[in-house]
């Protein structure tokens, strides 16, 4: 009886360890590997340094830029009220779309339909920027 | 309180509430016919237009300014302004070439039928489509008595004016009187491009504007006036 119980104890310990390894593996891999961005600061391209601040706080822009864009859109398109900031002004600072809009959208698996109609070049403006600021 | 007095006071109270409740409705109707503010309109002089046979400057300028799709295939081509040859059925042989564009009706049937309010009339009278809302049902194309609306079966392969957005496939579109230029104080692209100055653009509510003078001095006609859509594009010599 006693021996059987001890065996069971050992068995359950092994099972526990295996389970823990399975659970912790992806977390550990995420912590060690460089394949995943740790925070948005690591992989988002910094805007043109001569522009010190965005339209709003960085935290607000990061999570609510779509609300702001919708608000501006309704004002401009529906009511015909010209806004100080429009969608076209984003590309003045954030010159490269693929390293600004697309990276986050890819990670969260979002494909907004903005750029089918609105011009936001992926590389052209960035090349022009590099030419201007060697 | 006798019966007569009761009825009198009751009538007075109900009339009062009707007046108060009716006020917003009345004022909403009042805005429609308000004569102040801007109301953009256009006058097209067909005599001047006929001087240049085969001229397509207005159409080309529109294409360049507004990225209007051209596939060289009549099934998919879009024209915000196009030259149409009209024939007189009573007098055979009498033909006229008429530049046809969205008439920006005061009572736009396209805006009435739009199920998602994508087509609407701006405060200055310009009828435009909010392409973000358009679901591509094409009701407006059926409703328009001037065939001025077109559907994007395909996306435009070219993008000449990068400052102005394209339209994706699956939305209806029509002339906007170049709102982006007009809001900035410029004239629409077709008006700027016309070599004969046959197209004139201006504020119909401004009694001293050139366009009102032209309308007063010349016999003007509008297309299909009998329908009561009250278009804002006037033709001289139609």
Short mmCIF file of C-alpha atoms in Angstrom, two decimals:
data_model
loop_
_atom_site.label_atom_id
_atom_site.label_comp_id
_atom_site.label_asym_id
_atom_site.label_seq_id
_atom_site.Cartn_x
_atom_site.Cartn_y
_atom_site.Cartn_z
CA UNK A 1 0.00 0.00 0.00
CA UNK A 2 2.63 2.45 1.09
CA UNK A 3 4.83 1.84 -1.91
CA UNK A 4 1.90 2.29 -4.30
CA UNK A 5 1.05 5.63 -2.71
CA UNK A 6 4.61 6.84 -3.06
CA UNK A 7 4.60 5.79 -6.69
CA UNK A 8 1.40 7.75 -7.22
CA UNK A 9 2.96 10.77 -5.56
CA UNK A 10 5.94 10.60 -7.88
CA UNK A 11 3.67 10.13 -10.87
CA UNK A 12 1.57 13.14 -10.04
CA UNK A 13 4.71 15.21 -9.48
CA UNK A 14 6.00 14.27 -12.92
CA UNK A 15 2.67 15.12 -14.50
CA UNK A 16 2.67 18.48 -12.70
CA UNK A 17 6.18 19.31 -13.90
CA UNK A 18 5.33 18.36 -17.49
CA UNK A 19 2.20 20.49 -17.37
CA UNK A 20 4.11 23.43 -15.93
CA UNK A 21 6.72 23.15 -18.68
CA UNK A 22 4.00 23.07 -21.36
CA UNK A 23 2.31 26.14 -19.89
CA UNK A 24 5.48 28.12 -19.35
CA UNK A 25 7.14 27.26 -22.65
CA UNK A 26 5.51 29.94 -24.82
CA UNK A 27 5.93 32.56 -22.09
CA UNK A 28 9.58 31.68 -21.71
CA UNK A 29 10.07 31.66 -25.46
CA UNK A 30 8.44 35.08 -25.69
CA UNK A 31 10.74 36.38 -22.93
CA UNK A 32 13.94 35.00 -24.45
CA UNK A 33 13.36 35.30 -28.19
CA UNK A 34 13.70 38.52 -30.21
CA UNK A 35 10.95 37.51 -32.64
CA UNK A 36 8.27 39.37 -30.72
CA UNK A 37 8.19 43.07 -29.97
CA UNK A 38 8.19 43.71 -26.23
CA UNK A 39 6.45 47.08 -26.47
CA UNK A 40 5.31 49.35 -29.26
CA UNK A 41 8.31 51.59 -28.57
CA UNK A 42 10.63 48.87 -29.82
CA UNK A 43 9.30 48.47 -33.31
CA UNK A 44 7.37 51.60 -34.23
CA UNK A 45 9.31 54.04 -36.27
CA UNK A 46 9.96 57.29 -34.45
CA UNK A 47 8.49 60.30 -36.20
CA UNK A 48 10.55 63.08 -37.67
CA UNK A 49 12.43 64.47 -34.62
CA UNK A 50 11.67 68.07 -35.53
CA UNK A 51 8.04 67.45 -34.59
CA UNK A 52 8.04 67.18 -30.82
CA UNK A 53 4.46 66.18 -30.14
CA UNK A 54 1.52 64.55 -31.86
CA UNK A 55 -2.07 65.81 -31.95
CA UNK A 56 -2.67 64.23 -28.56
CA UNK A 57 -0.81 62.22 -25.92
CA UNK A 58 1.01 59.17 -27.21
CA UNK A 59 -1.06 56.82 -25.06
CA UNK A 60 -4.29 58.32 -26.36
CA UNK A 61 -3.14 58.20 -29.96
CA UNK A 62 -2.00 54.60 -29.59
CA UNK A 63 -5.39 53.29 -28.51
CA UNK A 64 -7.86 55.85 -29.81
CA UNK A 65 -6.45 57.16 -33.08
CA UNK A 66 -9.28 55.45 -34.93
CA UNK A 67 -11.88 57.36 -32.90
CA UNK A 68 -10.09 60.61 -33.62
CA UNK A 69 -9.88 59.79 -37.31
CA UNK A 70 -13.58 58.95 -37.43
CA UNK A 71 -14.43 62.19 -35.64
CA UNK A 72 -12.36 64.21 -38.10
CA UNK A 73 -13.86 62.30 -41.01
CA UNK A 74 -17.43 63.03 -39.96
CA UNK A 75 -16.61 66.72 -39.51
CA UNK A 76 -14.85 67.08 -42.86
CA UNK A 77 -17.01 64.85 -45.03
CA UNK A 78 -20.47 65.28 -43.58
CA UNK A 79 -20.43 68.84 -42.29
CA UNK A 80 -17.79 70.31 -44.58
CA UNK A 81 -15.90 71.81 -41.65
CA UNK A 82 -12.19 72.05 -42.34
CA UNK A 83 -10.15 70.65 -39.47
CA UNK A 84 -6.72 71.78 -38.31
CA UNK A 85 -5.53 68.20 -38.50
CA UNK A 86 -6.62 65.77 -41.19
CA UNK A 87 -5.72 62.24 -42.17
CA UNK A 88 -3.30 63.64 -44.75
CA UNK A 89 -1.31 65.37 -42.00
CA UNK A 90 -0.30 62.05 -40.36
CA UNK A 91 2.15 61.37 -43.16
CA UNK A 92 3.91 64.66 -42.59
CA UNK A 93 5.63 63.19 -39.50
CA UNK A 94 5.09 59.45 -39.82
CA UNK A 95 6.70 59.23 -43.20
CA UNK A 96 6.70 55.50 -43.74
CA UNK A 97 3.38 53.75 -43.66
CA UNK A 98 4.70 50.20 -43.50
CA UNK A 99 6.65 50.94 -40.33
CA UNK A 100 3.95 53.09 -38.77
CA UNK A 101 0.42 51.92 -39.55
CA UNK A 102 0.95 48.47 -40.94
CA UNK A 103 3.17 46.90 -38.27
CA UNK A 104 0.61 47.20 -35.48
CA UNK A 105 -2.28 46.34 -37.76
CA UNK A 106 -0.49 43.20 -38.88
CA UNK A 107 0.12 42.04 -35.31
CA UNK A 108 -3.50 42.58 -34.28
CA UNK A 109 -4.68 41.16 -37.63
CA UNK A 110 -6.50 44.30 -38.73
CA UNK A 111 -6.71 45.43 -42.32
CA UNK A 112 -8.40 48.82 -42.43
CA UNK A 113 -9.43 50.00 -45.87
CA UNK A 114 -7.93 53.50 -45.71
CA UNK A 115 -5.16 53.20 -48.24
CA UNK A 116 -7.18 51.87 -51.15
CA UNK A 117 -8.40 55.42 -51.69
CA UNK A 118 -6.19 57.69 -49.58
CA UNK A 119 -2.62 58.20 -50.58
CA UNK A 120 -0.13 57.10 -47.93
CA UNK A 121 2.93 55.74 -49.74
CA UNK A 122 4.87 52.91 -48.17
CA UNK A 123 8.31 53.93 -49.27
CA UNK A 124 8.18 56.90 -51.60
CA UNK A 125 7.94 59.55 -48.94
CA UNK A 126 10.50 57.81 -46.77
CA UNK A 127 12.97 57.88 -49.64
CA UNK A 128 12.28 61.55 -50.16
CA UNK A 129 12.82 62.14 -46.45
CA UNK A 130 16.14 60.32 -46.49
CA UNK A 131 17.25 62.39 -49.44
CA UNK A 132 16.36 65.58 -47.62
CA UNK A 133 17.96 64.49 -44.31
CA UNK A 134 21.11 62.49 -45.06
CA UNK B 1 -66.96 76.27 -15.61
CA UNK B 2 -69.72 75.67 -18.09
CA UNK B 3 -69.49 73.58 -21.21
CA UNK B 4 -68.72 76.50 -23.57
CA UNK B 5 -65.91 77.83 -21.37
CA UNK B 6 -64.40 74.36 -21.00
CA UNK B 7 -64.32 73.86 -24.75
CA UNK B 8 -62.79 77.30 -25.29
CA UNK B 9 -59.95 76.78 -22.81
CA UNK B 10 -59.35 73.27 -24.14
CA UNK B 11 -59.05 74.57 -27.69
CA UNK B 12 -56.71 77.34 -26.56
CA UNK B 13 -54.41 74.93 -24.69
CA UNK B 14 -54.27 72.42 -27.55
CA UNK B 15 -53.56 75.21 -30.06
CA UNK B 16 -50.78 76.47 -27.82
CA UNK B 17 -49.10 73.07 -27.50
CA UNK B 18 -49.45 72.49 -31.23
CA UNK B 19 -47.67 75.80 -31.87
CA UNK B 20 -44.84 74.99 -29.46
CA UNK B 21 -44.38 71.41 -30.70
CA UNK B 22 -44.69 72.51 -34.31
CA UNK B 23 -42.02 75.20 -34.01
CA UNK B 24 -38.98 72.97 -34.57
CA UNK B 25 -40.66 71.33 -37.55
CA UNK B 26 -41.49 74.71 -39.04
CA UNK B 27 -37.98 76.01 -38.51
CA UNK B 28 -36.54 72.87 -40.14
CA UNK B 29 -38.67 73.60 -43.20
CA UNK B 30 -37.63 77.22 -43.05
CA UNK B 31 -33.97 76.33 -43.48
CA UNK B 32 -34.69 74.66 -46.79
CA UNK B 33 -35.92 77.83 -48.43
CA UNK B 34 -33.57 80.19 -46.63
CA UNK B 35 -32.12 82.70 -49.05
CA UNK B 36 -29.04 83.57 -47.03
CA UNK B 37 -25.76 81.65 -47.21
CA UNK B 38 -24.17 80.18 -50.28
CA UNK B 39 -25.85 78.05 -52.90
CA UNK B 40 -23.45 77.01 -55.59
CA UNK B 41 -24.69 76.78 -59.15
CA UNK B 42 -23.42 76.61 -62.69
CA UNK B 43 -24.36 78.15 -66.01
CA UNK B 44 -23.34 76.41 -69.22
CA UNK B 45 -23.42 78.46 -72.42
CA UNK B 46 -24.04 75.95 -75.20
CA UNK B 47 -23.36 78.52 -77.94
CA UNK B 48 -19.85 79.04 -76.63
CA UNK B 49 -19.44 75.32 -76.06
CA UNK B 50 -20.46 74.56 -79.67
CA UNK B 51 -17.63 76.76 -81.00
CA UNK B 52 -15.11 74.05 -80.21
CA UNK B 53 -16.33 70.86 -81.80
CA UNK B 54 -14.87 67.72 -80.27
CA UNK B 55 -13.24 69.56 -77.38
CA UNK B 56 -12.94 67.41 -74.27
CA UNK B 57 -10.96 69.77 -72.05
CA UNK B 58 -13.53 69.80 -69.25
CA UNK B 59 -13.71 66.01 -69.19
CA UNK B 60 -9.93 65.62 -69.18
CA UNK B 61 -9.45 68.23 -66.46
CA UNK B 62 -12.07 66.51 -64.32
CA UNK B 63 -10.39 63.17 -64.78
CA UNK B 64 -7.04 64.57 -63.75
CA UNK B 65 -8.35 66.51 -60.76
CA UNK B 66 -10.72 63.94 -59.30
CA UNK B 67 -9.05 60.65 -60.30
CA UNK B 68 -12.14 59.58 -62.22
CA UNK B 69 -11.75 56.03 -63.49
CA UNK B 70 -11.12 55.45 -67.18
CA UNK B 71 -10.62 51.92 -68.48
CA UNK B 72 -11.31 52.61 -72.17
CA UNK B 73 -14.31 50.31 -71.91
CA UNK B 74 -17.86 51.73 -71.91
CA UNK B 75 -18.97 49.21 -69.32
CA UNK B 76 -16.70 50.57 -66.63
CA UNK B 77 -15.88 54.11 -67.66
CA UNK B 78 -16.97 56.85 -65.29
CA UNK B 79 -17.78 60.38 -66.35
CA UNK B 80 -18.40 63.12 -63.81
CA UNK B 81 -18.92 65.45 -66.76
CA UNK B 82 -19.56 64.18 -70.26
CA UNK B 83 -20.68 65.54 -73.58
CA UNK B 84 -23.98 64.10 -74.72
CA UNK B 85 -25.54 64.62 -78.16
CA UNK B 86 -29.25 65.29 -77.90
CA UNK B 87 -31.62 65.09 -80.88
CA UNK B 88 -34.88 66.90 -81.45
CA UNK B 89 -37.54 64.36 -82.33
CA UNK B 90 -39.85 66.98 -83.91
CA UNK B 91 -37.13 68.56 -86.05
CA UNK B 92 -35.00 65.80 -87.58
CA UNK B 93 -31.37 66.73 -88.05
CA UNK B 94 -31.29 69.23 -85.19
CA UNK B 95 -28.60 68.11 -82.83
CA UNK B 96 -26.86 69.67 -79.89
CA UNK B 97 -23.90 68.63 -77.81
CA UNK B 98 -24.58 69.21 -74.15
CA UNK B 99 -22.06 68.87 -71.33
CA UNK B 100 -23.89 66.82 -68.76
CA UNK B 101 -22.90 66.65 -65.12
CA UNK B 102 -24.55 66.15 -61.76
CA UNK B 103 -27.20 68.87 -61.54
CA UNK B 104 -26.91 69.20 -57.75
CA UNK B 105 -30.67 69.35 -57.42
CA UNK B 106 -32.25 71.36 -54.65
CA UNK B 107 -34.49 68.35 -54.02
CA UNK B 108 -32.11 65.53 -54.86
CA UNK B 109 -33.89 62.23 -55.58
CA UNK B 110 -30.62 60.35 -55.11
CA UNK B 111 -30.33 61.58 -51.52
CA UNK B 112 -33.97 60.68 -50.87
CA UNK B 113 -33.55 57.05 -51.88
CA UNK B 114 -30.17 56.41 -50.26
CA UNK B 115 -30.81 53.81 -47.56
CA UNK B 116 -27.70 54.67 -45.53
CA UNK B 117 -27.67 58.47 -45.97
CA UNK B 118 -24.39 58.24 -47.84
CA UNK B 119 -25.67 60.68 -50.46
CA UNK B 120 -26.69 63.97 -48.94
CA UNK B 121 -27.01 67.66 -49.67
CA UNK B 122 -24.48 69.92 -48.03
CA UNK B 123 -25.49 73.23 -46.49
CA UNK B 124 -24.22 75.04 -49.60
CA UNK B 125 -26.42 72.93 -51.88
CA UNK B 126 -23.78 70.57 -53.25
CA UNK B 127 -24.93 66.94 -53.40
CA UNK B 128 -22.11 64.54 -52.58
CA UNK B 129 -21.54 60.92 -51.66
CA UNK B 130 -19.86 59.90 -48.44
CA UNK B 131 -17.96 56.95 -49.86
CA UNK B 132 -17.24 55.63 -46.38
CA UNK B 133 -20.93 54.99 -45.91
CA UNK B 134 -21.91 53.94 -49.43
CA UNK B 135 -22.89 50.26 -49.59
CA UNK B 136 -23.11 50.18 -53.39
CA UNK B 137 -26.82 49.42 -53.67
CA UNK B 138 -27.11 51.67 -56.77
CA UNK B 139 -30.54 53.04 -55.82
CA UNK B 140 -29.22 56.54 -56.51
CA UNK B 141 -28.25 55.59 -60.06
CA UNK B 142 -31.81 54.46 -60.68
CA UNK B 143 -33.30 57.53 -59.02
CA UNK B 144 -31.19 60.11 -60.84
CA UNK B 145 -33.18 61.50 -63.79
CA UNK B 146 -30.02 62.80 -65.46
CA UNK B 147 -27.97 59.57 -65.50
CA UNK B 148 -25.24 61.50 -63.76
CA UNK B 149 -24.31 58.74 -61.35
CA UNK B 150 -21.81 56.01 -62.05
CA UNK B 151 -20.76 52.89 -60.28
CA UNK B 152 -17.20 51.80 -59.62
CA UNK B 153 -17.11 48.31 -61.06
CA UNK B 154 -13.34 48.47 -61.02
CA UNK B 155 -10.84 50.57 -59.22
CA UNK B 156 -9.13 53.29 -61.19
CA UNK B 157 -5.74 52.03 -62.40
CA UNK B 158 -4.34 55.58 -62.50
CA UNK B 159 -3.97 58.05 -59.69
CA UNK B 160 -3.07 61.41 -61.25
CA UNK B 161 -3.92 63.67 -58.33
CA UNK B 162 -2.42 62.16 -55.21
CA UNK B 163 -3.78 64.90 -52.97
CA UNK B 164 -7.32 63.75 -53.68
CA UNK B 165 -8.50 60.24 -52.75
CA UNK B 166 -9.60 57.59 -55.22
CA UNK B 167 -12.75 55.55 -54.84
CA UNK B 168 -12.60 51.86 -54.13
CA UNK B 169 -14.67 49.49 -56.21
CA UNK B 170 -18.27 49.02 -55.15
CA UNK B 171 -19.35 52.61 -54.52
CA UNK B 172 -21.42 55.04 -56.57
CA UNK B 173 -20.05 58.44 -57.44
CA UNK B 174 -20.86 61.62 -59.29
CA UNK B 175 -19.65 65.19 -59.77
CA UNK B 176 -18.97 67.05 -56.53
CA UNK B 177 -18.52 70.54 -58.04
CA UNK B 178 -14.91 69.94 -56.90
CA UNK B 179 -15.78 70.61 -53.26
CA UNK B 180 -12.13 70.43 -52.24
CA UNK B 181 -11.34 73.30 -54.64
CA UNK B 182 -14.51 75.29 -53.97
CA UNK B 183 -13.97 75.14 -50.20
CA UNK B 184 -10.51 76.56 -50.78
CA UNK B 185 -11.89 79.47 -52.80
CA UNK B 186 -11.03 78.09 -56.23
CA UNK B 187 -13.25 77.26 -59.18
CA UNK B 188 -14.08 73.68 -60.21
CA UNK B 189 -11.56 72.05 -62.53
CA UNK B 190 -13.89 71.97 -65.57
CA UNK B 191 -14.66 75.70 -65.21
CA UNK B 192 -10.96 76.49 -65.04
CA UNK B 193 -10.19 74.27 -68.02
CA UNK B 194 -12.85 75.48 -70.48
CA UNK B 195 -11.07 77.37 -73.29
CA UNK B 196 -14.26 79.21 -74.36
CA UNK B 197 -15.33 80.10 -70.80
CA UNK B 198 -18.61 78.37 -71.54
CA UNK B 199 -18.93 77.16 -67.96
CA UNK B 200 -19.57 79.67 -65.20
CA UNK B 201 -19.68 78.90 -61.53
CA UNK B 202 -20.95 81.05 -58.69
CA UNK B 203 -23.21 81.68 -55.75
CA UNK B 204 -26.89 81.65 -56.73
CA UNK B 205 -27.92 83.35 -53.49
CA UNK B 206 -25.67 86.35 -54.07
CA UNK B 207 -27.86 88.81 -55.99
CA UNK B 208 -24.89 90.74 -57.40
CA UNK B 209 -22.82 87.76 -58.54
CA UNK B 210 -21.88 87.31 -62.20
CA UNK B 211 -23.79 84.07 -62.46
CA UNK B 212 -27.06 85.71 -61.37
CA UNK B 213 -26.54 88.47 -63.93
CA UNK B 214 -25.99 85.87 -66.66
CA UNK B 215 -29.12 84.00 -65.63
CA UNK B 216 -31.15 87.24 -65.63
CA UNK B 217 -29.93 88.47 -69.00
CA UNK B 218 -30.14 85.20 -70.92
CA UNK B 219 -33.00 82.79 -71.50
CA UNK B 220 -31.89 79.86 -69.37
CA UNK B 221 -33.30 76.38 -69.15
CA UNK B 222 -32.71 73.52 -66.81
CA UNK B 223 -32.87 69.86 -67.68
CA UNK B 224 -36.17 68.13 -66.99
CA UNK B 225 -37.59 71.01 -65.00
CA UNK B 226 -40.99 69.35 -64.94
CA UNK B 227 -39.77 66.72 -62.52
CA UNK B 228 -39.48 69.31 -59.74
CA UNK B 229 -35.97 68.36 -58.73
CA UNK B 230 -34.89 72.00 -59.16
CA UNK B 231 -31.44 71.48 -60.61
CA UNK B 232 -28.78 74.13 -60.07
CA UNK B 233 -27.13 73.75 -63.47
CA UNK B 234 -28.54 76.22 -65.98
CA UNK B 235 -28.15 75.96 -69.75
CA UNK B 236 -28.14 78.84 -72.24
CA UNK B 237 -29.36 77.92 -75.70
CA UNK B 238 -30.70 74.48 -74.84
#
